[in-house]
Coordinates of N, CA and C in Angstrom, one line a residue:
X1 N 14.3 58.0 -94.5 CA 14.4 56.7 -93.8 C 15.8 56.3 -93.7
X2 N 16.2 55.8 -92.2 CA 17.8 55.2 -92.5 C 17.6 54.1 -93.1
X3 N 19.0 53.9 -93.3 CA 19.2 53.0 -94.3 C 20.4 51.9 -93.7
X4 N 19.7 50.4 -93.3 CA 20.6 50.0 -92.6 C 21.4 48.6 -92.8
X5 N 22.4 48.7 -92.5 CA 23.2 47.4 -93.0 C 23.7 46.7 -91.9
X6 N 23.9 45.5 -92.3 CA 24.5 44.4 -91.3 C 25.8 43.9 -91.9
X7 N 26.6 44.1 -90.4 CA 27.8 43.8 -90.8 C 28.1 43.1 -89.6
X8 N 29.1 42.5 -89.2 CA 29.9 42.1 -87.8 C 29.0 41.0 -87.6
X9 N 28.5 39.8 -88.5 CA 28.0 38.6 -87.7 C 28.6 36.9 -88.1
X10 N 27.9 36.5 -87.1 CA 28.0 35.2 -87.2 C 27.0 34.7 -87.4
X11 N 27.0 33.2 -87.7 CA 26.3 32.3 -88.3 C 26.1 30.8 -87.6
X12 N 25.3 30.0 -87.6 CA 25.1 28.8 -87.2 C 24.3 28.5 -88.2
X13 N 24.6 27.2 -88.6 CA 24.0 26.4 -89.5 C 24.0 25.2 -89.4
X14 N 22.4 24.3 -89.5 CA 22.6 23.0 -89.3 C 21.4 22.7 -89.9
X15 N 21.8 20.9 -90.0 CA 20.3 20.4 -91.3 C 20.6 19.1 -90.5
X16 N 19.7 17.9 -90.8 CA 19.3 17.1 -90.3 C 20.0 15.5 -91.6
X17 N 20.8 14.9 -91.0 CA 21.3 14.0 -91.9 C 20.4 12.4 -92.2
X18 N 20.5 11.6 -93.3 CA 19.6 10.8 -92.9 C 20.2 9.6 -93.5
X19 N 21.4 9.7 -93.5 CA 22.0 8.8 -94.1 C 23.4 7.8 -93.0
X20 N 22.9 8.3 -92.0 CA 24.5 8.2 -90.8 C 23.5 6.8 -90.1
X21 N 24.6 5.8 -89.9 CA 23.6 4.9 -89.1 C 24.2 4.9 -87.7
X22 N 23.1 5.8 -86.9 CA 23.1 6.2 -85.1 C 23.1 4.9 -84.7
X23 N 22.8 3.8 -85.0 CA 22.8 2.5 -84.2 C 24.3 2.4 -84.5
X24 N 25.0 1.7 -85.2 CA 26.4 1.7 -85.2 C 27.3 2.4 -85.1
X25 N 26.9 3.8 -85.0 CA 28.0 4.6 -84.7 C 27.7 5.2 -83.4
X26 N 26.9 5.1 -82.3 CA 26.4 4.7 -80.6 C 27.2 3.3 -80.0
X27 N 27.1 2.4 -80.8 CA 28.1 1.3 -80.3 C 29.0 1.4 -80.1
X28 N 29.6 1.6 -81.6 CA 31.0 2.2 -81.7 C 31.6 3.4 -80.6
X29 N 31.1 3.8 -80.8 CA 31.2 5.6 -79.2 C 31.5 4.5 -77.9
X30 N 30.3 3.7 -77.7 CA 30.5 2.8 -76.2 C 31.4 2.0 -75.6
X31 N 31.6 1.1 -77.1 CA 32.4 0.7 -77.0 C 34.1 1.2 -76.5
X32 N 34.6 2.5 -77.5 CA 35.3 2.8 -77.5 C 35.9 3.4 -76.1
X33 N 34.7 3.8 -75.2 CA 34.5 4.5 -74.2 C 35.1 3.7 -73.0
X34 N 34.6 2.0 -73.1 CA 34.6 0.7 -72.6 C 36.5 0.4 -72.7
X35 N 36.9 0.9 -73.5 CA 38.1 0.4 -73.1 C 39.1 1.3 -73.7
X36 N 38.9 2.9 -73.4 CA 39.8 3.9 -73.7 C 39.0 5.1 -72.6
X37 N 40.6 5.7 -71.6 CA 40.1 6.7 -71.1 C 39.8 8.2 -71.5
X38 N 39.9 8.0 -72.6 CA 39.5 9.1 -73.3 C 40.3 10.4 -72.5
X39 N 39.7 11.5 -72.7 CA 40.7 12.8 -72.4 C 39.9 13.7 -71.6
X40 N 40.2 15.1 -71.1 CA 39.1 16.1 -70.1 C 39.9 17.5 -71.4
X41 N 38.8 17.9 -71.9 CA 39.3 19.2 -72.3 C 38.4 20.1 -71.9
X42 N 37.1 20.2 -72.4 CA 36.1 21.4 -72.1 C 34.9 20.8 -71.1
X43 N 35.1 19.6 -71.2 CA 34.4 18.5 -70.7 C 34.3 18.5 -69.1
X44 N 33.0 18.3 -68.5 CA 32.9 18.7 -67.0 C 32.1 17.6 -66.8
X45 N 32.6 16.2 -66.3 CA 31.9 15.0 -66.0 C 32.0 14.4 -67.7
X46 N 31.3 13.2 -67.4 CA 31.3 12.7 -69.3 C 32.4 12.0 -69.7
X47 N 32.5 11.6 -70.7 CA 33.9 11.1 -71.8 C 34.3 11.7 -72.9
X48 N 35.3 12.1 -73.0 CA 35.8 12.2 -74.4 C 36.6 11.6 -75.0
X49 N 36.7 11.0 -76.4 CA 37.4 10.3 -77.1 C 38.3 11.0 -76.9
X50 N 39.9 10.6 -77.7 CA 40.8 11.5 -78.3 C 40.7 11.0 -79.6
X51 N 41.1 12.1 -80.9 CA 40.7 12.3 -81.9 C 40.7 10.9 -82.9
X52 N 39.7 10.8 -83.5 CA 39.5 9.2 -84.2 C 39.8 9.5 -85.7
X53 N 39.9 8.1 -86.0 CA 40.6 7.5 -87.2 C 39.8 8.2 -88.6
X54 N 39.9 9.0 -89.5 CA 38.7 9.0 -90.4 C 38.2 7.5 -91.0
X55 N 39.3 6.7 -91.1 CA 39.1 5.7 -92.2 C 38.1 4.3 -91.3
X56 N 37.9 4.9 -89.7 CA 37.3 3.4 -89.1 C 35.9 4.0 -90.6
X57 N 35.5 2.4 -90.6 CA 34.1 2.6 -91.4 C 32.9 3.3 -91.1
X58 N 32.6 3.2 -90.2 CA 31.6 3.9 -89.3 C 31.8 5.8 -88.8
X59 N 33.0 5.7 -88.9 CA 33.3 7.3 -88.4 C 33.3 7.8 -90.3
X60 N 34.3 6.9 -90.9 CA 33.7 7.6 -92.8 C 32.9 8.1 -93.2
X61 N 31.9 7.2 -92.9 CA 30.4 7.9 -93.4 C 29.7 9.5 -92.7
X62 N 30.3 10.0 -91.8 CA 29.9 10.9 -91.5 C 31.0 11.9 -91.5
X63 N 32.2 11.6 -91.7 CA 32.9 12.3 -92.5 C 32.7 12.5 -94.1
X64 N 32.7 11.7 -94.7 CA 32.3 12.1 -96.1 C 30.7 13.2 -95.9
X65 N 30.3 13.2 -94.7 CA 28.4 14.0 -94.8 C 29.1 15.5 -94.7
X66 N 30.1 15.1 -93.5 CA 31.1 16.5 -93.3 C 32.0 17.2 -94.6
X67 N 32.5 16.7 -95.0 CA 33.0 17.0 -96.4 C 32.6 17.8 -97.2
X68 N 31.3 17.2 -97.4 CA 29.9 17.4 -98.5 C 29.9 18.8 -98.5
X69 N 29.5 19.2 -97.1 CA 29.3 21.1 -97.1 C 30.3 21.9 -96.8
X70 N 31.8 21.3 -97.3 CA 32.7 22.5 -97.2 C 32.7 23.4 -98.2
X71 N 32.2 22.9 -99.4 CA 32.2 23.9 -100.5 C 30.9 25.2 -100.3
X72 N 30.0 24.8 -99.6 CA 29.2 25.6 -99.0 C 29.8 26.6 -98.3
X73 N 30.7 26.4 -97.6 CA 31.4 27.1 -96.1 C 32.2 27.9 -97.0
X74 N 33.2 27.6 -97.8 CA 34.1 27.7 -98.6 C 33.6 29.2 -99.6
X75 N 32.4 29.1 -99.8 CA 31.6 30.3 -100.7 C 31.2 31.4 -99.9
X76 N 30.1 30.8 -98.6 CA 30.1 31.8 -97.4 C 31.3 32.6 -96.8
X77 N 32.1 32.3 -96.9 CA 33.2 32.9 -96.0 C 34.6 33.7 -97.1
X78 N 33.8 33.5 -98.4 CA 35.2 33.8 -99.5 C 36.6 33.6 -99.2
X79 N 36.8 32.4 -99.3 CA 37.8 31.9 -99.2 C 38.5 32.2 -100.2
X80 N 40.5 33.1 -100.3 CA 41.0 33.1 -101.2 C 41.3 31.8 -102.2
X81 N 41.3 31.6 -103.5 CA 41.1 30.6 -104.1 C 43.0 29.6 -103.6
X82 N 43.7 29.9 -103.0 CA 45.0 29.5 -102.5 C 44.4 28.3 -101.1
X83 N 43.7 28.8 -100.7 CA 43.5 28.4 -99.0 C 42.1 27.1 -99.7
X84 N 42.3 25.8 -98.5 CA 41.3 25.1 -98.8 C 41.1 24.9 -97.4
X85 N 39.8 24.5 -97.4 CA 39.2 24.3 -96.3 C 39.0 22.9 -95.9
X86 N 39.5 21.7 -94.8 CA 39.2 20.4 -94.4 C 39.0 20.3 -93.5
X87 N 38.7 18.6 -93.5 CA 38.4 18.3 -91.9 C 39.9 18.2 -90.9
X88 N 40.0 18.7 -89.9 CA 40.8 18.4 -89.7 C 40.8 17.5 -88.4
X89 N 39.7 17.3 -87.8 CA 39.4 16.1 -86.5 C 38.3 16.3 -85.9
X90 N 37.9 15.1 -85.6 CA 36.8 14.2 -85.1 C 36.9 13.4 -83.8
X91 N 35.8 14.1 -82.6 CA 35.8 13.0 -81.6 C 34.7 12.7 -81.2
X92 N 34.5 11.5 -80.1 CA 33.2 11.0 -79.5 C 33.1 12.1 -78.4
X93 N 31.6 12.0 -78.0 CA 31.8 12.5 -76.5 C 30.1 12.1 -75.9
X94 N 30.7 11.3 -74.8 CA 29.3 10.8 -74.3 C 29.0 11.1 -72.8
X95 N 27.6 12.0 -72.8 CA 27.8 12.8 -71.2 C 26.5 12.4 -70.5
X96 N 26.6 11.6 -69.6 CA 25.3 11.1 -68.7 C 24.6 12.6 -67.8
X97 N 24.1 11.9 -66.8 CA 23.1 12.8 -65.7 C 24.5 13.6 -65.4
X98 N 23.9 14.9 -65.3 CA 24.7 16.2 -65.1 C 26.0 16.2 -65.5
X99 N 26.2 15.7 -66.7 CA 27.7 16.3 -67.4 C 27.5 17.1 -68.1
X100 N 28.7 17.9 -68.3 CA 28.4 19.3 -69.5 C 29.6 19.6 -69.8
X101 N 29.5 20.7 -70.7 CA 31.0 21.3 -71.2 C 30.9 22.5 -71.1
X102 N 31.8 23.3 -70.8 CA 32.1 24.5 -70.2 C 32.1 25.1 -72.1
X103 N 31.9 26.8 -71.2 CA 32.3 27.3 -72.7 C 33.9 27.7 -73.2
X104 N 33.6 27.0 -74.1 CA 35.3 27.4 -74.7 C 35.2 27.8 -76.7
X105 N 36.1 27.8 -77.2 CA 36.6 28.0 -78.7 C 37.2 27.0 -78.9
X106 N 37.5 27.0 -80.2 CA 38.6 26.1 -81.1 C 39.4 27.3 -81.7
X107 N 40.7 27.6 -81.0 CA 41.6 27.9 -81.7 C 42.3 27.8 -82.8
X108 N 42.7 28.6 -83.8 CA 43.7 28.2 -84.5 C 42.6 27.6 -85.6
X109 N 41.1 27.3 -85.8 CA 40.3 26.7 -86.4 C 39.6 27.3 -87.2
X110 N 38.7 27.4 -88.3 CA 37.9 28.3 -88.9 C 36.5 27.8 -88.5
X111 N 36.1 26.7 -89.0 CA 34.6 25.9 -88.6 C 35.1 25.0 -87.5
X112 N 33.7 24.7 -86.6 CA 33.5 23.8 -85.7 C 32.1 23.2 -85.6
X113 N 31.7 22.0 -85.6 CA 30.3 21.6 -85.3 C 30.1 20.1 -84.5
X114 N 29.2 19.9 -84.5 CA 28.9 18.8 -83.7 C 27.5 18.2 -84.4
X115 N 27.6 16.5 -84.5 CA 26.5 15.7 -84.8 C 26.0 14.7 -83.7
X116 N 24.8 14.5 -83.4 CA 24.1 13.9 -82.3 C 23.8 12.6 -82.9
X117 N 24.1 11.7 -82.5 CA 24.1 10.4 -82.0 C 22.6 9.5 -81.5
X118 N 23.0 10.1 -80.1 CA 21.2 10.0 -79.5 C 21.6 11.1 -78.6
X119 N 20.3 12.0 -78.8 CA 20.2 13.0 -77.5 C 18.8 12.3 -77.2
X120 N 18.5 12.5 -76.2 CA 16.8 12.2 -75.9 C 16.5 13.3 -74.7
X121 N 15.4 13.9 -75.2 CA 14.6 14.9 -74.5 C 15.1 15.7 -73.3
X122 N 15.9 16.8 -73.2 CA 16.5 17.0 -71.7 C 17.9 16.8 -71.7
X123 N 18.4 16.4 -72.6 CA 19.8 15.9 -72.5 C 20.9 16.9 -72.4
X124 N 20.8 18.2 -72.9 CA 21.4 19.1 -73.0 C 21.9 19.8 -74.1
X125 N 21.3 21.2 -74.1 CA 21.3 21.5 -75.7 C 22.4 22.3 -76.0
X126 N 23.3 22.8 -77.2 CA 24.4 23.3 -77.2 C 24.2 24.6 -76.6
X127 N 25.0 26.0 -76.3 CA 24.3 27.4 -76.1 C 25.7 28.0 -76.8
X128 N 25.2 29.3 -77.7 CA 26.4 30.3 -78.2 C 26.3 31.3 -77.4
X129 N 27.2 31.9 -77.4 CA 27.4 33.2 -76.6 C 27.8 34.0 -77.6
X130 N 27.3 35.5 -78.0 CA 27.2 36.3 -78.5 C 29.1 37.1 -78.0
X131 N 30.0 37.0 -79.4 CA 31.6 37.8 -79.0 C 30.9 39.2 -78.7
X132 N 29.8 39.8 -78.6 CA 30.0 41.4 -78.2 C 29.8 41.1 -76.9
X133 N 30.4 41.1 -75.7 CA 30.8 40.8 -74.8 C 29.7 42.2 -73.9
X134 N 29.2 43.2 -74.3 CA 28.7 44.5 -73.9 C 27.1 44.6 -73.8
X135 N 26.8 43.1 -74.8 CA 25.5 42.7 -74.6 C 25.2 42.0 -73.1
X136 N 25.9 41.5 -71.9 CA 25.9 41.0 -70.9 C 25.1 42.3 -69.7
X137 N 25.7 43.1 -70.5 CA 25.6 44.6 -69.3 C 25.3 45.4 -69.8
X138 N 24.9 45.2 -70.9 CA 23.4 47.0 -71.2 C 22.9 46.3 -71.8
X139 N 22.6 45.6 -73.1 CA 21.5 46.1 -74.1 C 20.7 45.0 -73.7
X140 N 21.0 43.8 -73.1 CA 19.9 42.7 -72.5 C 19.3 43.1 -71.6
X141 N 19.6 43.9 -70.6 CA 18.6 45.2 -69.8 C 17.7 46.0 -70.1
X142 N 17.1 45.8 -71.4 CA 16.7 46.9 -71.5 C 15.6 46.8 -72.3
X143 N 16.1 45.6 -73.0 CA 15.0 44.8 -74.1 C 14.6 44.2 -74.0
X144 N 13.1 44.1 -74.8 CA 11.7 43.2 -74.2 C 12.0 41.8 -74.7
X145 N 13.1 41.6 -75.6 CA 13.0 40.3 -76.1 C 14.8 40.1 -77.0
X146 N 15.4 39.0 -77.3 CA 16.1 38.7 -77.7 C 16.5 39.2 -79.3
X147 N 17.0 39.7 -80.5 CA 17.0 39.5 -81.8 C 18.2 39.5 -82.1
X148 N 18.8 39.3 -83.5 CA 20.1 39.0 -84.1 C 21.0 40.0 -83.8
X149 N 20.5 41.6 -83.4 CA 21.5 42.7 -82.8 C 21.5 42.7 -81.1
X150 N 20.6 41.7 -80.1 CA 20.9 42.0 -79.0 C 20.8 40.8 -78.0
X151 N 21.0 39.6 -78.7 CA 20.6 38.4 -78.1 C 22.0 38.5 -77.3
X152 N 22.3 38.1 -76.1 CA 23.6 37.5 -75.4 C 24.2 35.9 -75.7
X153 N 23.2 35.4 -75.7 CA 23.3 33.7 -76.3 C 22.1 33.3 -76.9
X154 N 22.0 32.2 -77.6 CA 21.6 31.4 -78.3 C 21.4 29.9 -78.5
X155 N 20.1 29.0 -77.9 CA 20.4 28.0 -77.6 C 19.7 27.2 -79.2
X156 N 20.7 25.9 -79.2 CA 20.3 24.7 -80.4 C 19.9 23.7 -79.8
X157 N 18.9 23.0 -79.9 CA 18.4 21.6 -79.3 C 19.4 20.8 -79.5
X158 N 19.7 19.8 -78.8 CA 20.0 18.6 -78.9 C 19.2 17.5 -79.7
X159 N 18.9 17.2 -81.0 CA 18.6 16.1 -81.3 C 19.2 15.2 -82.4
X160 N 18.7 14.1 -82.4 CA 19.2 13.1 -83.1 C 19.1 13.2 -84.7
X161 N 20.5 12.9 -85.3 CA 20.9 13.0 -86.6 C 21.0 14.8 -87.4
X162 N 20.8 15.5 -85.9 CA 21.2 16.9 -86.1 C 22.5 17.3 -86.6
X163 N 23.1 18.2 -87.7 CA 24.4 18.4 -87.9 C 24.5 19.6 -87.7
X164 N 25.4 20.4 -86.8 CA 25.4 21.8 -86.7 C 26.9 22.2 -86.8
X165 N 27.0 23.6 -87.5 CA 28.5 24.2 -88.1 C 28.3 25.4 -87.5
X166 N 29.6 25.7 -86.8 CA 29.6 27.2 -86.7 C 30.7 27.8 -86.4
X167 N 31.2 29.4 -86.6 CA 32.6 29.6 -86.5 C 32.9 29.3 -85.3
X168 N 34.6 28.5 -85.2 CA 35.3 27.6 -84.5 C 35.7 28.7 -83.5
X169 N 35.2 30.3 -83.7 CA 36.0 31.3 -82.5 C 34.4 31.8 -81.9
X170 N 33.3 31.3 -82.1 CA 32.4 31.7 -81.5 C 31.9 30.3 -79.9
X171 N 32.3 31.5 -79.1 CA 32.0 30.9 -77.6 C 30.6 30.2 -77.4
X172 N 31.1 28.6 -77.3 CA 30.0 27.8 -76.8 C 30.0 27.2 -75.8
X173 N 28.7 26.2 -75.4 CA 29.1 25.6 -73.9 C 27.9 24.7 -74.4
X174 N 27.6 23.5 -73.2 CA 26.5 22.4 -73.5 C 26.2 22.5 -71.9
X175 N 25.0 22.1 -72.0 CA 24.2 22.4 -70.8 C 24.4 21.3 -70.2
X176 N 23.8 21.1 -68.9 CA 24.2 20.1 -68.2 C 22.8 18.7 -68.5
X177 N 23.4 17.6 -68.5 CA 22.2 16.4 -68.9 C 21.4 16.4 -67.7
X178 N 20.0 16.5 -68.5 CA 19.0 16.5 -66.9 C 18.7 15.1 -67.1
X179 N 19.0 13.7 -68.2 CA 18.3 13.1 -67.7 C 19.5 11.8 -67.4
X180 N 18.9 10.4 -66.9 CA 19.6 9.5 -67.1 C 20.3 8.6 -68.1
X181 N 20.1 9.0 -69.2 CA 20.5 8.4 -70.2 C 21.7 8.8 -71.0
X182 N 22.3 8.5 -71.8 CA 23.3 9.2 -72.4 C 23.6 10.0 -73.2
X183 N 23.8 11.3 -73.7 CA 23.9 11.6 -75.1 C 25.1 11.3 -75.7
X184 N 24.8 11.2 -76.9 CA 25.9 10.6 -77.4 C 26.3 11.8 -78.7
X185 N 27.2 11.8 -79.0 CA 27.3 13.5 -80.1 C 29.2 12.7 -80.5
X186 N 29.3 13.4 -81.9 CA 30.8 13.7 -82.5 C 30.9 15.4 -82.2
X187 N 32.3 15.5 -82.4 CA 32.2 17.0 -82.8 C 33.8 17.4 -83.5
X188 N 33.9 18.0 -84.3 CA 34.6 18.3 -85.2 C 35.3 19.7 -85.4
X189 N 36.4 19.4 -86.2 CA 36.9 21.1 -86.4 C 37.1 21.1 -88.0
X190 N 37.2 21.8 -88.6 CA 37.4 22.0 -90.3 C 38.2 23.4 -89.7
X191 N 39.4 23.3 -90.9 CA 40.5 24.3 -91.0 C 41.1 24.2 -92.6
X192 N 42.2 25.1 -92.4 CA 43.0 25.7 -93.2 C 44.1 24.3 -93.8
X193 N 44.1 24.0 -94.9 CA 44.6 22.8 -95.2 C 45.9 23.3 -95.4
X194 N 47.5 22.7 -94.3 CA 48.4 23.3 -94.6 C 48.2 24.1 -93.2
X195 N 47.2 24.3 -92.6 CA 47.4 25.3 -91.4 C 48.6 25.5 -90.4
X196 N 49.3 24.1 -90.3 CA 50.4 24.5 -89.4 C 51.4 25.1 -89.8
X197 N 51.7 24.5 -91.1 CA 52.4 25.2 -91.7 C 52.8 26.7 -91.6
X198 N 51.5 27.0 -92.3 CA 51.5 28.4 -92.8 C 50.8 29.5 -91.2
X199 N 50.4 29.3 -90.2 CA 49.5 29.8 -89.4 C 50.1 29.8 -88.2
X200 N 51.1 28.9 -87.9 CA 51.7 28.6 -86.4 C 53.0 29.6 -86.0

């Protein structure tokens, strides 16, 4: 019988927080939104913050949630005991009927994730795209169904008080909002403490 090993993957991980209060920190996003033009990076329709304060009160608390599982990440990924792993930025981003975000990376980054706010039903769920680039043109042709050696992409729901992590070089995108209302989401990068330093 062969004998088979897994090597070459990635990971997505997320858990459900219960401690972030989505009513104040949906205000806080609106608000912000109400009297800052925010920025266009991967963003197709929508708003985006530019990178917020850790210390506002409201953005803390969900940074300290972020915090919590670096030492998680820190074990998964064996980090040499020299290198630490932090947050390194935090933004809003609120995208009505048919906004979306194209797919892109976070450069220069190790983790990346995103926390939901309010999504409601239809809103738009994140999607990963598989780096073996060769699953686009043969092996999705061929197979009756999707698994961890031949999926092309991978979609995550959108929902509320969702926390999702995943490597900052694995190609994502957000679908487009089917409904009227808003979703509201943070999203974040964790890096190399000292990264410019030592990495640029």
């Amino acid at each position: 019988m062969m004998e088979v090993k897994h090597w070459f993957s990635n990971f997505i991980a997320h858990s459900y927080v219960k401690e972030i209060n989505n009513k104040k920190l949906a205000k806080y996003c609106l608000q912000l939104k109400s009297s800052n033009e925010g920025r266009i990076v991967s963003n197709y329709g929508g708003w985006q913050s530019k990178d917020l304060d850790f210390e506002i009160p409201v953005i803390n608390s969900l940074v300290h949630t972020i915090e919590k599982e670096i030492p998680f990440f820190t074990n998964l990924l064996s980090l040499k005991k020299k290198y630490h792993l932090r947050l390194i930025n935090i933004w809003a981003n609120i995208n009505n009927q048919s906004d979306m975000n194209h797919p892109h990376v976070h450069p220069r980054m190790v983790l990346s994730g995103v926390y939901y706010v309010i999504a409601p039903p239809g809103c738009g769920d994140i999607r990963f795209m598989s780096p073996n680039f060769t699953h686009f043109h043969a092996t999705t042709q061929i197979t009756s169904e999707w698994n961890i050696y031949t999926a092309a992409e991978v979609s995550f729901k959108s929902e509320v008080s969702k926390l999702i992590i995943f490597p900052a070089h694995l190609m994502h995108y957000v679908l487009p909002n089917r409904t009227k209302k808003d979703r509201i989401s943070l999203s974040f990068n964790i890096g190399i403490e000292g990264y410019k330093e030592e990495f640029n």
